[in-house]
């Protein structure tokens, strides 16, 4: 007889996205993403951070100020990193993200062939970027849903 209480696929893959978010050095928003194909194989993982070779000690992490003095000019989002980190065809796959994708990531998700977005939080539902994302997803036939049951948040303290 199999055991009760095991986590389901959605919880498992969101757990991978959540764990990936712990790699982010952003002091405000740590976002993780996990892309899964139709066979439930992980084909891409990412978190938000600066591009490879760009020092996170030399670029700003600030949220406010002149554009070039903020993180927004430099950070690669988790979804984009997961797509770029994949070496597989993403057609008809799904992406698990800890934060609902912005409009720029929505475009990448659509273009890569991902057909479903499962997200943990939608912190900014009323801003134009989120509205644009949802409009694009609906037009392109990309389903999106909030993962309602998720209680395996990873609390990582940095020690073993």
XYZ file of C-alpha atoms in Angstrom:
160
model
C 0.000 0.000 0.000
C 1.389 3.400 -0.925
C 1.791 6.060 1.699
C -0.538 9.012 2.157
C 0.614 12.613 2.324
C 3.046 12.662 -0.573
C 3.206 15.899 -2.548
C 1.586 16.158 -5.956
C 3.371 17.198 -9.151
C 2.338 20.853 -8.897
C 3.659 21.094 -5.350
C 6.845 19.267 -6.294
C 7.684 21.518 -9.225
C 6.704 24.667 -7.349
C 9.055 23.462 -4.608
C 11.857 23.336 -7.180
C 10.972 26.879 -8.317
C 10.857 28.018 -4.694
C 14.242 26.440 -3.933
C 15.686 28.074 -7.062
C 14.487 31.464 -5.836
C 16.821 31.087 -2.849
C 19.782 31.581 -5.249
C 18.655 35.149 -5.963
C 20.696 37.867 -4.302
C 17.914 40.450 -4.703
C 17.163 41.885 -1.274
C 13.451 42.439 -2.065
C 12.188 39.922 -4.636
C 13.511 36.392 -4.879
C 11.800 34.680 -7.812
C 12.275 31.147 -9.073
C 11.037 29.277 -12.136
C 10.916 25.636 -13.178
C 9.939 24.448 -16.668
C 8.472 20.962 -17.041
C 7.705 19.042 -20.222
C 4.666 16.857 -20.911
C 6.391 13.841 -19.344
C 6.919 15.691 -16.032
C 10.644 16.068 -16.661
C 12.328 19.269 -15.568
C 13.795 20.958 -18.644
C 14.749 24.384 -17.278
C 15.338 26.166 -13.978
C 16.085 29.812 -13.252
C 16.051 32.616 -10.708
C 16.290 36.393 -10.949
C 19.796 37.816 -11.068
C 22.336 39.661 -13.139
C 23.674 38.256 -16.426
C 26.615 35.858 -16.358
C 29.867 37.752 -15.982
C 28.234 40.890 -14.536
C 29.251 41.344 -10.921
C 26.418 41.585 -8.424
C 28.797 43.644 -6.273
C 29.214 46.302 -8.974
C 25.629 46.693 -10.178
C 22.830 48.287 -8.142
C 20.103 46.390 -6.281
C 18.039 49.526 -5.606
C 14.366 49.715 -6.640
C 14.112 53.497 -6.834
C 16.148 56.222 -8.471
C 17.343 56.932 -11.984
C 16.808 53.906 -14.220
C 20.513 53.163 -14.615
C 20.914 53.330 -10.839
C 18.310 50.596 -10.232
C 18.282 46.841 -10.627
C 15.633 47.052 -13.365
C 18.190 47.969 -16.007
C 20.231 44.843 -15.350
C 18.316 41.933 -13.774
C 17.352 38.893 -15.853
C 14.059 37.479 -14.620
C 13.673 33.890 -13.420
C 11.425 32.916 -16.329
C 13.908 34.205 -18.904
C 16.766 32.402 -17.168
C 14.790 29.142 -17.054
C 14.061 29.405 -20.779
C 17.682 30.258 -21.566
C 18.990 27.490 -19.287
C 16.948 24.866 -21.112
C 18.434 22.818 -23.895
C 15.147 21.119 -24.771
C 12.190 21.945 -26.971
C 9.713 23.749 -24.708
C 6.673 23.235 -26.950
C 3.579 22.435 -24.857
C 5.526 22.516 -21.594
C 4.500 24.345 -18.435
C 6.343 26.779 -16.217
C 6.087 27.052 -12.441
C 6.924 30.518 -11.117
C 6.855 31.942 -7.626
C 5.654 35.329 -8.941
C 3.254 35.981 -11.839
C 5.284 36.844 -14.970
C 5.750 40.394 -16.232
C 4.791 41.282 -19.811
C 8.356 40.827 -21.094
C 8.563 37.329 -19.643
C 5.063 36.592 -20.945
C 6.334 37.265 -24.460
C 9.266 34.896 -23.949
C 6.991 32.224 -22.502
C 4.654 32.469 -25.486
C 7.467 32.501 -28.049
C 9.131 29.451 -26.461
C 5.976 27.342 -26.832
C 5.123 27.008 -23.145
C 1.367 26.437 -22.839
C 0.721 26.718 -19.107
C 1.865 29.025 -16.309
C 1.383 27.928 -12.697
C 2.215 30.688 -10.263
C 2.382 31.044 -6.503
C 1.736 34.767 -6.036
C 0.275 37.607 -8.087
C 1.545 40.552 -6.026
C 0.817 43.187 -8.666
C -2.489 42.270 -10.385
C -3.501 45.872 -11.033
C -0.365 47.180 -12.742
C -0.216 47.494 -16.513
C 2.580 44.929 -16.917
C 0.491 42.211 -15.280
C -2.607 43.196 -17.223
C -0.582 43.019 -20.445
C 0.751 39.570 -19.474
C -2.730 38.207 -18.907
C -3.987 39.712 -22.163
C -1.085 38.180 -24.105
C -1.543 34.779 -22.448
C -5.253 34.739 -23.264
C -4.646 35.756 -26.876
C -1.939 33.104 -27.333
C -3.881 30.317 -25.622
C -1.496 30.032 -22.677
C -3.388 28.883 -19.594
C -2.457 30.324 -16.233
C -3.511 29.362 -12.746
C -2.598 30.119 -9.181
C -1.384 27.172 -7.150
C -3.823 27.318 -4.248
C -2.505 24.471 -2.138
C 1.165 24.928 -1.465
C 2.559 24.643 2.013
C 6.035 23.307 1.460
C 7.827 26.692 1.360
C 11.510 26.145 1.839
C 13.139 28.004 4.703
C 16.808 27.999 3.953
C 19.118 29.419 6.598
C 22.359 28.860 4.719
C 23.683 26.150 7.006
C 23.798 22.376 6.804
